[in-house]
Amino acid sequence: MNLTLRVWRQAGPDAPGRFETYEAKGISEDSSFLEMLDTVNEELVAEGEEPIEFMHDCREGICGTCGLMINGRAHGPELGTATCQLHMRTYSDGDELVIEPFRAAGFPIIKDLVVGRSAFDRIIEAGGYVTVDTGSAPDANLTPVPKETADLAMDAAACIGCGACVAACPNGAAQLFTSAKISQLNVLPQGQPERYQRTLGMVEVMEEHFGSCTNMGECEAACPKGISIDFIAMMNKDYRKATFAGRKAG
Amino acid sequence: MTTMQTTAPARSSRTPFLVELYRSALGKKYVMAITGLIFMGYVLAHMLGNLKLYQGAEEFNTYADFLRRLLYPIMPESATLNLMRVVLVIALVLHVVAAAQLTAMNRKARPERYRSKRDFVAADFAARTMRWTGVIVLLFVIYHLADFTWGWVNPAPEGASIYERVVASFQVPAISAFYLVANLALGVHLYHGVWSLFQSMGWVSRRFNHWRRMLAVGFTVVVIGGNLSFPIAVLTGIID
């Protein structure tokens, strides 16, 4: 299949960007979206041009490194799919694809389609962990966890931190990411000691980098792991409790 | 890693809880939701009370008088009504100011807009037009007060009863049209707002989650359906 690509090219963080048009010829419909870009890049390199920089790593949909805005949708049109798991059979011969980087103040463009997502690391640093004693590992099943709770925590822990929620959000908000990272610990017994401190800390850092939630649900639709916006409501509830508790502690 | 605290970070004990909450965007969303709940109670009561239009002038004017004498003689005449007005005005100011601050924050969060056209999946028309439907409703409320409460722009003669004012106003097609458009805007605003406030308030439970959208639709249909019927009833002569 042959496709026309309009790709955002930007030489560096402060350089002006623009769309460039490329023809992707003879693409197999069994190739992934990233393999299609690889093919285009090989031609660019052969012609002595700069290849298109894009983010990728595992190409198995589990690492959260890849991420493109394809025709106005984060990770493209398939639900529950990261860009690397999007296959060219989704498209038809002759389609035009507009490819942009994820755009948000918290995700500065580094080059072409590559953005910096260190703001997510700042949020994790503010409380996305549990503090445990060093030493020998505790016995398994020492802390009983109900099945439903374990499942809920696992649903939140499915977040791969790709940033599609921020990219898709009309407000550039990181509520889905942050709430998943808070909830995966806050619902478990192991997360209780630092529950409120975690919530306050992570929300505060989130708001330094990203926008605010208007409950549109666009993040949930873009999430390759189908994380529910229920976690956002759970975060809001914990934040209210944490603020109240914080005052009493002060 | 720095040393861990096991309690929440110490905060100034002099900062009241609500002020502390309002400092964050999440807290501002609580303000949007709580003031939204106040408005929901108000628009429902307003619509139900106005159904008395169908019972005729005497019933309707008696109802207006009842509102002025609410809780009288425990409270001075009109005091309860004015107290409710003060609450509504404070809620309105908070709702608008918080919305403006959050909008400014969101603009800053995406300084570079997408160049290609967005293909929205979940963000519906109502959710994406909240600030515009909100502005339409706000302008309408000002006009509505000038029409019926203060009487500045009401076409009825001086000293007319509230029932006569309502009928005189809605007999003007342009006024009725503005009223209908503003109520449709309010309906769109409620459709998203009533659902959204559950998220903002952190009211989430797998047992009742699926009722949230139904409640939003039901509430919107009841309130807006009632409101839309008044000018239509006047224009078609059911109320005169």
Tab-separated table of C-alpha atoms in Angstrom:
chain	number	residue	atom	x	y	z
A	1	MET	CA	0.000	0.000	0.000
A	2	ASN	CA	1.038	3.576	-0.670
A	3	LEU	CA	0.426	6.402	1.797
A	4	THR	CA	1.040	10.108	2.024
A	5	LEU	CA	2.544	11.210	5.337
A	6	ARG	CA	2.533	14.729	6.706
A	7	VAL	CA	5.105	14.568	9.481
A	8	TRP	CA	6.033	17.253	12.021
A	9	ARG	CA	9.746	18.022	11.670
A	10	GLN	CA	11.515	20.128	14.253
A	11	ALA	CA	15.314	20.312	14.469
A	12	GLY	CA	15.461	20.974	18.215
A	13	PRO	CA	13.556	22.137	21.299
A	14	ASP	CA	13.555	25.811	20.322
A	15	ALA	CA	13.696	25.436	16.545
A	16	PRO	CA	10.585	26.294	14.549
A	17	GLY	CA	8.689	23.202	13.399
A	18	ARG	CA	6.774	22.505	10.214
A	19	PHE	CA	5.000	19.676	8.420
A	20	GLU	CA	6.944	17.841	5.700
A	21	THR	CA	5.233	15.588	3.190
A	22	TYR	CA	6.618	12.115	2.481
A	23	GLU	CA	5.395	9.316	0.268
A	24	ALA	CA	5.454	5.888	1.927
A	25	LYS	CA	5.492	3.411	-0.932
A	26	GLY	CA	5.064	-0.362	-0.976
A	27	ILE	CA	4.151	-0.663	2.711
A	28	SER	CA	2.977	-4.109	3.827
A	29	GLU	CA	-0.322	-4.047	5.628
A	30	ASP	CA	1.142	-6.493	8.137
A	31	SER	CA	3.812	-4.010	9.183
A	32	SER	CA	3.355	-1.986	12.318
A	33	PHE	CA	3.069	1.786	12.240
A	34	LEU	CA	6.629	2.132	13.522
A	35	GLU	CA	7.947	-0.324	10.915
A	36	MET	CA	6.279	1.848	8.286
A	37	LEU	CA	8.217	4.829	9.667
A	38	ASP	CA	11.402	2.703	9.661
A	39	THR	CA	10.852	2.035	5.937
A	40	VAL	CA	10.403	5.738	5.233
A	41	ASN	CA	13.511	6.512	7.288
A	42	GLU	CA	15.640	3.997	5.347
A	43	GLU	CA	14.746	5.839	2.162
A	44	LEU	CA	15.504	9.186	3.768
A	45	VAL	CA	18.904	7.946	4.926
A	46	ALA	CA	19.631	6.526	1.452
A	47	GLU	CA	18.859	9.962	-0.003
A	48	GLY	CA	21.200	11.550	2.522
A	49	GLU	CA	18.390	13.237	4.482
A	50	GLU	CA	17.859	13.346	8.233
A	51	PRO	CA	15.628	10.456	9.342
A	52	ILE	CA	12.419	11.211	11.264
A	53	GLU	CA	13.103	10.919	14.986
A	54	PHE	CA	10.373	9.091	16.903
A	55	MET	CA	10.099	7.360	20.275
A	56	HIS	CA	10.131	3.569	20.485
A	57	ASP	CA	11.582	0.758	22.536
A	58	CYS	CA	9.930	-2.607	23.203
A	59	ARG	CA	7.484	-2.490	20.269
A	60	GLU	CA	5.336	-4.937	22.224
A	61	GLY	CA	2.926	-2.423	23.712
A	62	ILE	CA	4.243	-2.790	27.240
A	63	CYS	CA	7.006	-0.229	27.781
A	64	GLY	CA	5.172	3.041	27.170
A	65	THR	CA	7.954	4.626	25.142
A	66	CYS	CA	6.233	5.109	21.797
A	67	GLY	CA	3.551	7.681	21.235
A	68	LEU	CA	2.382	9.704	18.256
A	69	MET	CA	-0.583	11.868	17.468
A	70	ILE	CA	-1.978	10.274	14.309
A	71	ASN	CA	-4.789	12.099	12.503
A	72	GLY	CA	-5.785	13.856	15.715
A	73	ARG	CA	-5.803	10.716	17.909
A	74	ALA	CA	-3.134	9.752	20.444
A	75	HIS	CA	-1.779	6.317	19.425
A	76	GLY	CA	-4.055	6.360	16.358
A	77	PRO	CA	-7.594	5.090	15.831
A	78	GLU	CA	-7.456	1.640	17.495
A	79	LEU	CA	-8.754	1.577	21.078
A	80	GLY	CA	-6.513	0.053	23.737
A	81	THR	CA	-3.497	0.071	21.447
A	82	ALA	CA	-0.115	1.749	21.686
A	83	THR	CA	1.395	3.175	18.480
A	84	CYS	CA	3.758	0.199	18.140
A	85	GLN	CA	0.830	-2.235	18.161
A	86	LEU	CA	-1.077	-0.268	15.540
A	87	HIS	CA	-0.842	-2.084	12.229
A	88	MET	CA	-1.027	-0.676	8.746
A	89	ARG	CA	-4.029	-2.870	7.900
A	90	THR	CA	-6.014	-0.276	9.865
A	91	TYR	CA	-5.468	2.057	6.913
A	92	SER	CA	-6.309	1.897	3.230
A	93	ASP	CA	-4.145	2.457	0.189
A	94	GLY	CA	-3.882	6.161	-0.622
A	95	ASP	CA	-4.691	7.425	2.900
A	96	GLU	CA	-3.108	10.629	4.129
A	97	LEU	CA	-1.736	10.428	7.668
A	98	VAL	CA	-0.921	13.523	9.690
A	99	ILE	CA	1.679	12.669	12.351
A	100	GLU	CA	2.404	15.086	15.191
A	101	PRO	CA	4.252	14.790	18.481
A	102	PHE	CA	2.335	14.675	21.792
A	103	ARG	CA	1.836	18.326	22.695
A	104	ALA	CA	1.745	19.677	26.247
A	105	ALA	CA	3.700	22.188	28.287
A	106	GLY	CA	4.878	19.264	30.436
A	107	PHE	CA	6.077	17.364	27.329
A	108	PRO	CA	8.577	19.664	25.567
A	109	ILE	CA	9.533	18.631	22.036
A	110	ILE	CA	13.132	17.427	21.856
A	111	LYS	CA	13.274	16.675	18.145
A	112	ASP	CA	10.685	15.896	15.458
A	113	LEU	CA	8.225	13.495	17.127
A	114	VAL	CA	10.250	12.958	20.305
A	115	VAL	CA	9.066	14.651	23.485
A	116	GLY	CA	10.502	14.773	27.003
A	117	ARG	CA	8.301	13.113	29.597
A	118	SER	CA	10.471	13.729	32.639
A	119	ALA	CA	7.563	15.573	34.254
A	120	PHE	CA	6.041	12.127	34.845
A	121	ASP	CA	9.206	11.147	36.743
A	122	ARG	CA	8.865	14.279	38.878
A	123	ILE	CA	5.311	13.172	39.784
A	124	ILE	CA	6.501	9.663	40.712
A	125	GLU	CA	9.324	11.120	42.795
A	126	ALA	CA	6.748	13.056	44.810
A	127	GLY	CA	5.221	9.878	46.251
A	128	GLY	CA	4.725	7.127	43.705
A	129	TYR	CA	6.403	4.483	45.848
A	130	VAL	CA	6.145	2.701	49.179
A	131	THR	CA	8.849	2.916	51.782
A	132	VAL	CA	9.831	-0.538	53.067
A	133	ASP	CA	12.416	-1.776	55.497
A	134	THR	CA	15.510	-3.283	53.982
A	135	GLY	CA	16.475	-6.763	55.061
A	136	SER	CA	15.059	-10.131	54.210
A	137	ALA	CA	11.852	-10.265	52.209
A	138	PRO	CA	8.688	-10.730	54.302
A	139	ASP	CA	6.747	-13.986	54.051
A	140	ALA	CA	4.395	-14.184	51.122
A	141	ASN	CA	0.744	-13.633	52.077
A	142	LEU	CA	1.766	-12.041	55.358
A	143	THR	CA	-0.506	-9.143	54.461
A	144	PRO	CA	-3.856	-10.438	53.232
A	145	VAL	CA	-5.201	-8.594	50.185
A	146	PRO	CA	-8.767	-9.309	49.019
A	147	LYS	CA	-9.014	-10.485	45.412
A	148	GLU	CA	-11.124	-7.464	44.360
A	149	THR	CA	-8.571	-5.089	45.851
A	150	ALA	CA	-5.683	-6.842	44.159
A	151	ASP	CA	-7.550	-6.689	40.839
A	152	LEU	CA	-8.283	-2.990	41.289
A	153	ALA	CA	-4.656	-2.240	42.096
A	154	MET	CA	-3.591	-4.271	39.078
A	155	ASP	CA	-5.979	-2.323	36.821
A	156	ALA	CA	-4.299	0.901	37.950
A	157	ALA	CA	-0.830	-0.625	37.712
A	158	ALA	CA	-1.442	-1.424	34.036
A	159	CYS	CA	-0.417	2.185	33.293
A	160	ILE	CA	2.735	2.185	31.170
A	161	GLY	CA	3.281	5.935	31.499
A	162	CYS	CA	3.186	6.657	27.767
A	163	GLY	CA	1.535	10.045	28.194
A	164	ALA	CA	-1.302	9.481	25.722
A	165	CYS	CA	-3.742	10.688	28.406
A	166	VAL	CA	-2.000	14.067	28.515
A	167	ALA	CA	-1.696	14.192	24.728
A	168	ALA	CA	-5.383	13.420	24.221
A	169	CYS	CA	-6.697	15.678	26.985
A	170	PRO	CA	-8.063	18.950	25.602
A	171	ASN	CA	-6.666	20.590	28.764
A	172	GLY	CA	-3.260	18.914	28.709
A	173	ALA	CA	-4.027	17.368	32.111
A	174	ALA	CA	-2.200	14.367	33.583
A	175	GLN	CA	-5.010	13.218	35.885
A	176	LEU	CA	-5.294	9.692	34.468
A	177	PHE	CA	-1.567	8.965	34.788
A	178	THR	CA	-1.293	10.478	38.266
A	179	SER	CA	-4.457	8.859	39.596
A	180	ALA	CA	-3.371	5.439	38.302
A	181	LYS	CA	0.033	5.808	39.947
A	182	ILE	CA	-1.562	6.974	43.204
A	183	SER	CA	-4.337	4.358	43.202
A	184	GLN	CA	-2.128	1.334	42.524
A	185	LEU	CA	-0.632	1.974	45.973
A	186	ASN	CA	-3.477	3.726	47.802
A	187	VAL	CA	-5.887	0.789	47.442
A	188	LEU	CA	-3.405	-1.731	48.886
A	189	PRO	CA	-2.555	-2.240	52.573
A	190	GLN	CA	1.115	-1.610	51.797
A	191	GLY	CA	0.256	1.869	50.521
A	192	GLN	CA	-1.672	3.022	53.590
A	193	PRO	CA	1.105	4.536	55.760
A	194	GLU	CA	2.015	7.125	53.117
A	195	ARG	CA	-1.421	7.362	51.509
A	196	TYR	CA	-2.236	11.018	52.167
A	197	GLN	CA	1.289	12.320	51.883
A	198	ARG	CA	1.572	10.528	48.533
A	199	THR	CA	-1.676	12.010	47.256
A	200	LEU	CA	-0.838	15.577	48.290
A	201	GLY	CA	2.699	15.381	46.958
A	202	MET	CA	1.905	13.845	43.586
A	203	VAL	CA	-1.090	16.123	42.913
A	204	GLU	CA	0.964	19.198	43.759
A	205	VAL	CA	3.732	18.277	41.317
A	206	MET	CA	1.181	17.242	38.686
A	207	GLU	CA	-0.406	20.693	38.842
A	208	GLU	CA	2.970	22.373	38.402
A	209	HIS	CA	3.403	20.718	35.004
A	210	PHE	CA	-0.049	19.951	33.619
A	211	GLY	CA	-3.601	21.268	33.215
A	212	SER	CA	-6.769	20.490	35.147
A	213	CYS	CA	-9.433	17.861	34.574
A	214	THR	CA	-12.834	18.688	33.070
A	215	ASN	CA	-14.054	15.079	33.084
A	216	MET	CA	-14.345	14.708	29.320
A	217	GLY	CA	-12.996	11.146	29.339
A	218	GLU	CA	-10.768	11.634	26.305
A	219	CYS	CA	-7.802	10.221	28.276
A	220	GLU	CA	-9.594	6.958	29.015
A	221	ALA	CA	-10.399	6.524	25.305
A	222	ALA	CA	-6.776	7.148	24.292
A	223	CYS	CA	-5.190	4.966	26.994
A	224	PRO	CA	-3.557	1.888	25.445
A	225	LYS	CA	-4.223	0.049	28.707
A	226	GLY	CA	-7.852	1.129	29.090
A	227	ILE	CA	-7.319	2.710	32.519
A	228	SER	CA	-10.644	3.916	33.930
A	229	ILE	CA	-11.348	7.513	34.905
A	230	ASP	CA	-12.825	6.009	38.089
A	231	PHE	CA	-9.267	6.333	39.394
A	232	ILE	CA	-9.448	10.103	38.863
A	233	ALA	CA	-12.524	10.265	41.113
A	234	MET	CA	-10.720	8.105	43.685
A	235	MET	CA	-7.763	10.484	43.591
A	236	ASN	CA	-10.073	13.488	44.075
A	237	LYS	CA	-11.599	11.797	47.121
A	238	ASP	CA	-8.199	10.977	48.630
A	239	TYR	CA	-6.997	14.496	47.910
A	240	ARG	CA	-9.929	15.953	49.850
A	241	LYS	CA	-9.258	13.644	52.779
A	242	ALA	CA	-5.523	14.298	52.612
A	243	THR	CA	-6.008	18.063	52.661
A	244	PHE	CA	-8.248	17.741	55.689
A	245	ALA	CA	-5.829	15.383	57.430
A	246	GLY	CA	-2.884	17.606	56.479
A	247	ARG	CA	-4.408	20.522	58.286
A	248	LYS	CA	-4.981	18.510	61.419
A	249	ALA	CA	-1.405	17.311	61.371
A	250	GLY	CA	-0.075	20.888	60.976
B	1	MET	CA	15.962	9.760	48.818
B	2	THR	CA	15.268	12.110	51.664
B	3	THR	CA	13.956	10.924	54.998
B	4	MET	CA	10.336	9.912	54.994
B	5	GLN	CA	7.558	11.418	57.014
B	6	THR	CA	4.804	9.037	57.904
B	7	THR	CA	2.212	11.750	58.322
B	8	ALA	CA	1.031	14.364	55.840
B	9	PRO	CA	3.410	17.316	55.469
B	10	ALA	CA	2.925	19.884	58.206
B	11	ARG	CA	0.881	22.863	57.106
B	12	SER	CA	0.112	26.144	58.780
B	13	SER	CA	-2.638	25.396	61.251
B	14	ARG	CA	-4.019	28.862	60.651
B	15	THR	CA	-4.927	28.112	57.030
B	16	PRO	CA	-8.547	26.931	57.026
B	17	PHE	CA	-9.201	23.605	55.309
B	18	LEU	CA	-11.339	25.129	52.555
B	19	VAL	CA	-8.767	27.811	51.728
B	20	GLU	CA	-6.066	25.157	51.592
B	21	LEU	CA	-8.226	23.057	49.286
B	22	TYR	CA	-8.974	26.006	46.982
B	23	ARG	CA	-5.260	26.625	46.355
B	24	SER	CA	-5.079	23.525	44.172
B	25	ALA	CA	-6.829	22.936	40.868
B	26	LEU	CA	-8.429	19.828	42.364
B	27	GLY	CA	-9.857	22.005	45.120
B	28	LYS	CA	-11.182	24.496	42.574
B	29	LYS	CA	-12.981	21.590	40.926
B	30	TYR	CA	-14.610	20.876	44.295
B	31	VAL	CA	-15.778	24.495	44.319
B	32	MET	CA	-17.167	24.087	40.796
B	33	ALA	CA	-18.986	20.921	41.872
B	34	ILE	CA	-20.384	22.186	45.186
B	35	THR	CA	-21.593	25.483	43.705
B	36	GLY	CA	-22.966	23.431	40.804
B	37	LEU	CA	-24.980	21.362	43.285
B	38	ILE	CA	-26.383	24.572	44.793
B	39	PHE	CA	-27.452	25.723	41.315
B	40	MET	CA	-29.005	22.318	40.610
B	41	GLY	CA	-31.163	22.647	43.706
B	42	TYR	CA	-32.050	26.186	42.681
B	43	VAL	CA	-33.007	25.494	39.033
B	44	LEU	CA	-35.118	22.493	40.098
B	45	ALA	CA	-36.994	24.484	42.755
B	46	HIS	CA	-37.345	27.418	40.337
B	47	MET	CA	-38.878	25.212	37.649
B	48	LEU	CA	-41.225	23.400	40.077
B	49	GLY	CA	-42.428	26.689	41.560
B	50	ASN	CA	-43.067	28.168	38.135
B	51	LEU	CA	-45.335	25.250	37.239
B	52	LYS	CA	-47.902	27.269	39.244
B	53	LEU	CA	-48.212	29.412	36.113
B	54	TYR	CA	-50.510	26.667	34.841
B	55	GLN	CA	-52.793	27.076	37.881
B	56	GLY	CA	-53.516	30.691	37.023
B	57	ALA	CA	-52.637	34.208	38.139
B	58	GLU	CA	-53.922	33.930	41.694
B	59	GLU	CA	-51.999	30.760	42.545
B	60	PHE	CA	-48.822	32.070	40.941
B	61	ASN	CA	-48.936	35.473	42.655
B	62	THR	CA	-49.681	33.772	45.983
B	63	TYR	CA	-46.611	31.601	45.453
B	64	ALA	CA	-44.466	34.696	44.750
B	65	ASP	CA	-45.813	36.219	47.950
B	66	PHE	CA	-45.075	32.990	49.843
B	67	LEU	CA	-41.436	33.192	48.753
B	68	ARG	CA	-41.144	36.725	50.112
B	69	ARG	CA	-42.653	35.598	53.404
B	70	LEU	CA	-40.660	32.358	53.654
B	71	LEU	CA	-40.126	31.430	57.346
B	72	TYR	CA	-42.072	34.578	58.375
B	73	PRO	CA	-42.585	35.477	61.214
B	74	ILE	CA	-39.475	33.682	62.577
B	75	MET	CA	-37.496	35.668	60.013
B	76	PRO	CA	-38.337	39.228	58.959
B	77	GLU	CA	-40.273	39.512	55.711
B	78	SER	CA	-38.096	38.831	52.615
B	79	ALA	CA	-35.116	37.973	54.837
B	80	THR	CA	-35.053	34.260	53.957
B	81	LEU	CA	-35.446	35.056	50.270
B	82	ASN	CA	-32.612	37.591	50.407
B	83	LEU	CA	-30.428	35.137	52.303
B	84	MET	CA	-30.925	32.592	49.535
B	85	ARG	CA	-30.085	35.294	47.001
B	86	VAL	CA	-26.841	36.066	48.818
B	87	VAL	CA	-25.901	32.366	48.820
B	88	LEU	CA	-26.637	32.144	45.090
B	89	VAL	CA	-24.608	35.262	44.269
B	90	ILE	CA	-21.620	33.987	46.286
B	91	ALA	CA	-21.920	30.577	44.586
B	92	LEU	CA	-22.092	32.281	41.181
B	93	VAL	CA	-18.984	34.369	41.816
B	94	LEU	CA	-17.050	31.306	43.043
B	95	HIS	CA	-18.227	29.175	40.108
B	96	VAL	CA	-17.189	31.793	37.538
B	97	VAL	CA	-13.885	32.748	39.184
B	98	ALA	CA	-12.817	29.110	39.640
B	99	ALA	CA	-13.775	28.367	36.023
B	100	ALA	CA	-11.726	31.328	34.791
B	101	GLN	CA	-8.690	30.320	36.857
B	102	LEU	CA	-8.877	26.695	35.692
B	103	THR	CA	-9.270	27.766	32.064
B	104	ALA	CA	-6.179	29.963	32.348
B	105	MET	CA	-4.264	27.017	33.825
B	106	ASN	CA	-5.384	24.735	30.989
B	107	ARG	CA	-4.385	27.255	28.312
B	108	LYS	CA	-0.923	27.353	29.865
B	109	ALA	CA	-0.740	23.552	29.913
B	110	ARG	CA	-0.852	23.398	26.121
B	111	PRO	CA	0.844	26.532	24.766
B	112	GLU	CA	1.433	24.907	21.362
B	113	ARG	CA	-1.862	23.721	19.931
B	114	TYR	CA	-2.174	20.678	17.693
B	115	ARG	CA	-1.815	21.709	14.052
B	116	SER	CA	-3.905	18.830	12.759
B	117	LYS	CA	-7.627	18.549	13.416
B	118	ARG	CA	-8.428	16.660	16.635
B	119	ASP	CA	-10.547	13.539	16.315
B	120	PHE	CA	-12.376	13.396	19.646
B	121	VAL	CA	-13.703	10.050	20.871
B	122	ALA	CA	-15.148	10.676	24.317
B	123	ALA	CA	-15.155	14.464	24.697
B	124	ASP	CA	-18.689	15.324	23.598
B	125	PHE	CA	-20.126	18.644	22.440
B	126	ALA	CA	-21.452	19.469	25.926
B	127	ALA	CA	-18.104	18.854	27.631
B	128	ARG	CA	-16.159	20.938	25.131
B	129	THR	CA	-18.560	23.906	25.172
B	130	MET	CA	-19.007	24.293	28.957
B	131	ARG	CA	-17.486	27.759	29.068
B	132	TRP	CA	-19.622	29.019	26.172
B	133	THR	CA	-22.891	27.573	27.453
B	134	GLY	CA	-21.888	28.978	30.836
B	135	VAL	CA	-21.408	32.481	29.415
B	136	ILE	CA	-24.769	32.311	27.582
B	137	VAL	CA	-26.525	31.264	30.806
B	138	LEU	CA	-24.769	34.020	32.787
B	139	LEU	CA	-25.831	36.734	30.300
B	140	PHE	CA	-29.349	35.301	30.329
B	141	VAL	CA	-29.533	35.327	34.135
B	142	ILE	CA	-28.656	39.032	34.159
B	143	TYR	CA	-31.356	39.750	31.579
B	144	HIS	CA	-33.827	37.483	33.384
B	145	LEU	CA	-33.353	39.393	36.658
B	146	ALA	CA	-33.710	42.731	34.862
B	147	ASP	CA	-36.918	41.420	33.304
B	148	PHE	CA	-38.771	39.758	36.196
B	149	THR	CA	-37.035	40.604	39.481
B	150	TRP	CA	-36.101	44.248	38.932
B	151	GLY	CA	-38.612	44.862	36.115
B	152	TRP	CA	-36.282	47.300	34.274
B	153	VAL	CA	-36.800	45.796	30.850
B	154	ASN	CA	-40.235	44.244	31.389
B	155	PRO	CA	-42.870	45.266	28.820
B	156	ALA	CA	-45.748	45.190	31.370
B	157	PRO	CA	-47.004	48.524	32.807
B	158	GLU	CA	-45.792	49.795	36.199
B	159	GLY	CA	-47.392	47.992	39.149
B	160	ALA	CA	-48.192	44.821	37.194
B	161	SER	CA	-48.293	41.563	39.132
B	162	ILE	CA	-45.505	39.024	38.600
B	163	TYR	CA	-47.921	36.845	36.625
B	164	GLU	CA	-48.722	39.764	34.280
B	165	ARG	CA	-45.013	40.450	33.874
B	166	VAL	CA	-44.304	36.858	32.855
B	167	VAL	CA	-47.134	36.785	30.322
B	168	ALA	CA	-46.282	40.240	28.886
B	169	SER	CA	-42.646	39.262	28.480
B	170	PHE	CA	-43.205	35.898	26.831
B	171	GLN	CA	-45.769	37.357	24.424
B	172	VAL	CA	-42.818	39.132	22.761
B	173	PRO	CA	-41.417	36.442	20.392
B	174	ALA	CA	-37.838	37.789	20.594
B	175	ILE	CA	-37.821	37.512	24.414
B	176	SER	CA	-39.280	34.005	24.252
B	177	ALA	CA	-36.675	33.015	21.642
B	178	PHE	CA	-33.820	34.262	23.841
B	179	TYR	CA	-35.339	32.397	26.778
B	180	LEU	CA	-35.575	29.171	24.766
B	181	VAL	CA	-31.995	29.429	23.453
B	182	ALA	CA	-30.619	30.198	26.934
B	183	ASN	CA	-32.453	27.213	28.419
B	184	LEU	CA	-31.112	24.900	25.734
B	185	ALA	CA	-27.627	26.191	26.607
B	186	LEU	CA	-28.388	25.526	30.283
B	187	GLY	CA	-29.493	22.018	29.318
B	188	VAL	CA	-26.217	21.317	27.527
B	189	HIS	CA	-24.332	22.758	30.519
B	190	LEU	CA	-26.284	20.553	32.952
B	191	TYR	CA	-25.862	17.429	30.814
B	192	HIS	CA	-22.103	17.554	31.346
B	193	GLY	CA	-22.039	19.359	34.687
B	194	VAL	CA	-24.359	17.025	36.598
B	195	TRP	CA	-22.340	14.012	35.482
B	196	SER	CA	-19.001	15.734	35.920
B	197	LEU	CA	-19.588	16.783	39.512
B	198	PHE	CA	-19.621	13.162	40.648
B	199	GLN	CA	-16.066	12.783	39.336
B	200	SER	CA	-14.902	16.080	40.843
B	201	MET	CA	-16.436	15.243	44.227
B	202	GLY	CA	-14.814	11.827	44.182
B	203	TRP	CA	-18.204	10.121	44.318
B	204	VAL	CA	-17.314	6.879	42.677
B	205	SER	CA	-18.600	3.373	43.282
B	206	ARG	CA	-19.009	0.508	40.880
B	207	ARG	CA	-22.551	0.025	42.167
B	208	PHE	CA	-23.930	3.410	41.183
B	209	ASN	CA	-21.490	4.665	38.527
B	210	HIS	CA	-23.805	3.773	35.654
B	211	TRP	CA	-26.588	5.843	37.248
B	212	ARG	CA	-24.577	9.039	37.040
B	213	ARG	CA	-25.172	9.668	33.338
B	214	MET	CA	-28.836	8.670	33.656
B	215	LEU	CA	-29.259	11.111	36.525
B	216	ALA	CA	-27.676	13.878	34.437
B	217	VAL	CA	-29.991	13.168	31.507
B	218	GLY	CA	-33.079	12.823	33.710
B	219	PHE	CA	-32.372	15.994	35.679
B	220	THR	CA	-31.685	17.968	32.503
B	221	VAL	CA	-34.833	16.755	30.747
B	222	VAL	CA	-37.076	17.515	33.754
B	223	VAL	CA	-35.694	20.997	34.463
B	224	ILE	CA	-35.251	22.159	30.874
B	225	GLY	CA	-38.485	20.503	29.739
B	226	GLY	CA	-40.402	22.440	32.386
B	227	ASN	CA	-38.614	25.691	31.646
B	228	LEU	CA	-39.115	25.471	27.891
B	229	SER	CA	-42.840	24.849	28.357
B	230	PHE	CA	-43.507	28.287	29.920
B	231	PRO	CA	-42.819	30.592	26.944
B	232	ILE	CA	-44.318	28.023	24.573
B	233	ALA	CA	-47.489	27.934	26.703
B	234	VAL	CA	-47.717	31.736	26.647
B	235	LEU	CA	-47.075	31.980	22.891
B	236	THR	CA	-49.699	29.317	22.126
B	237	GLY	CA	-52.237	30.943	24.454
B	238	ILE	CA	-52.389	28.096	27.014
B	239	ILE	CA	-51.323	30.695	29.590
B	240	ASP	CA	-52.700	34.211	29.119
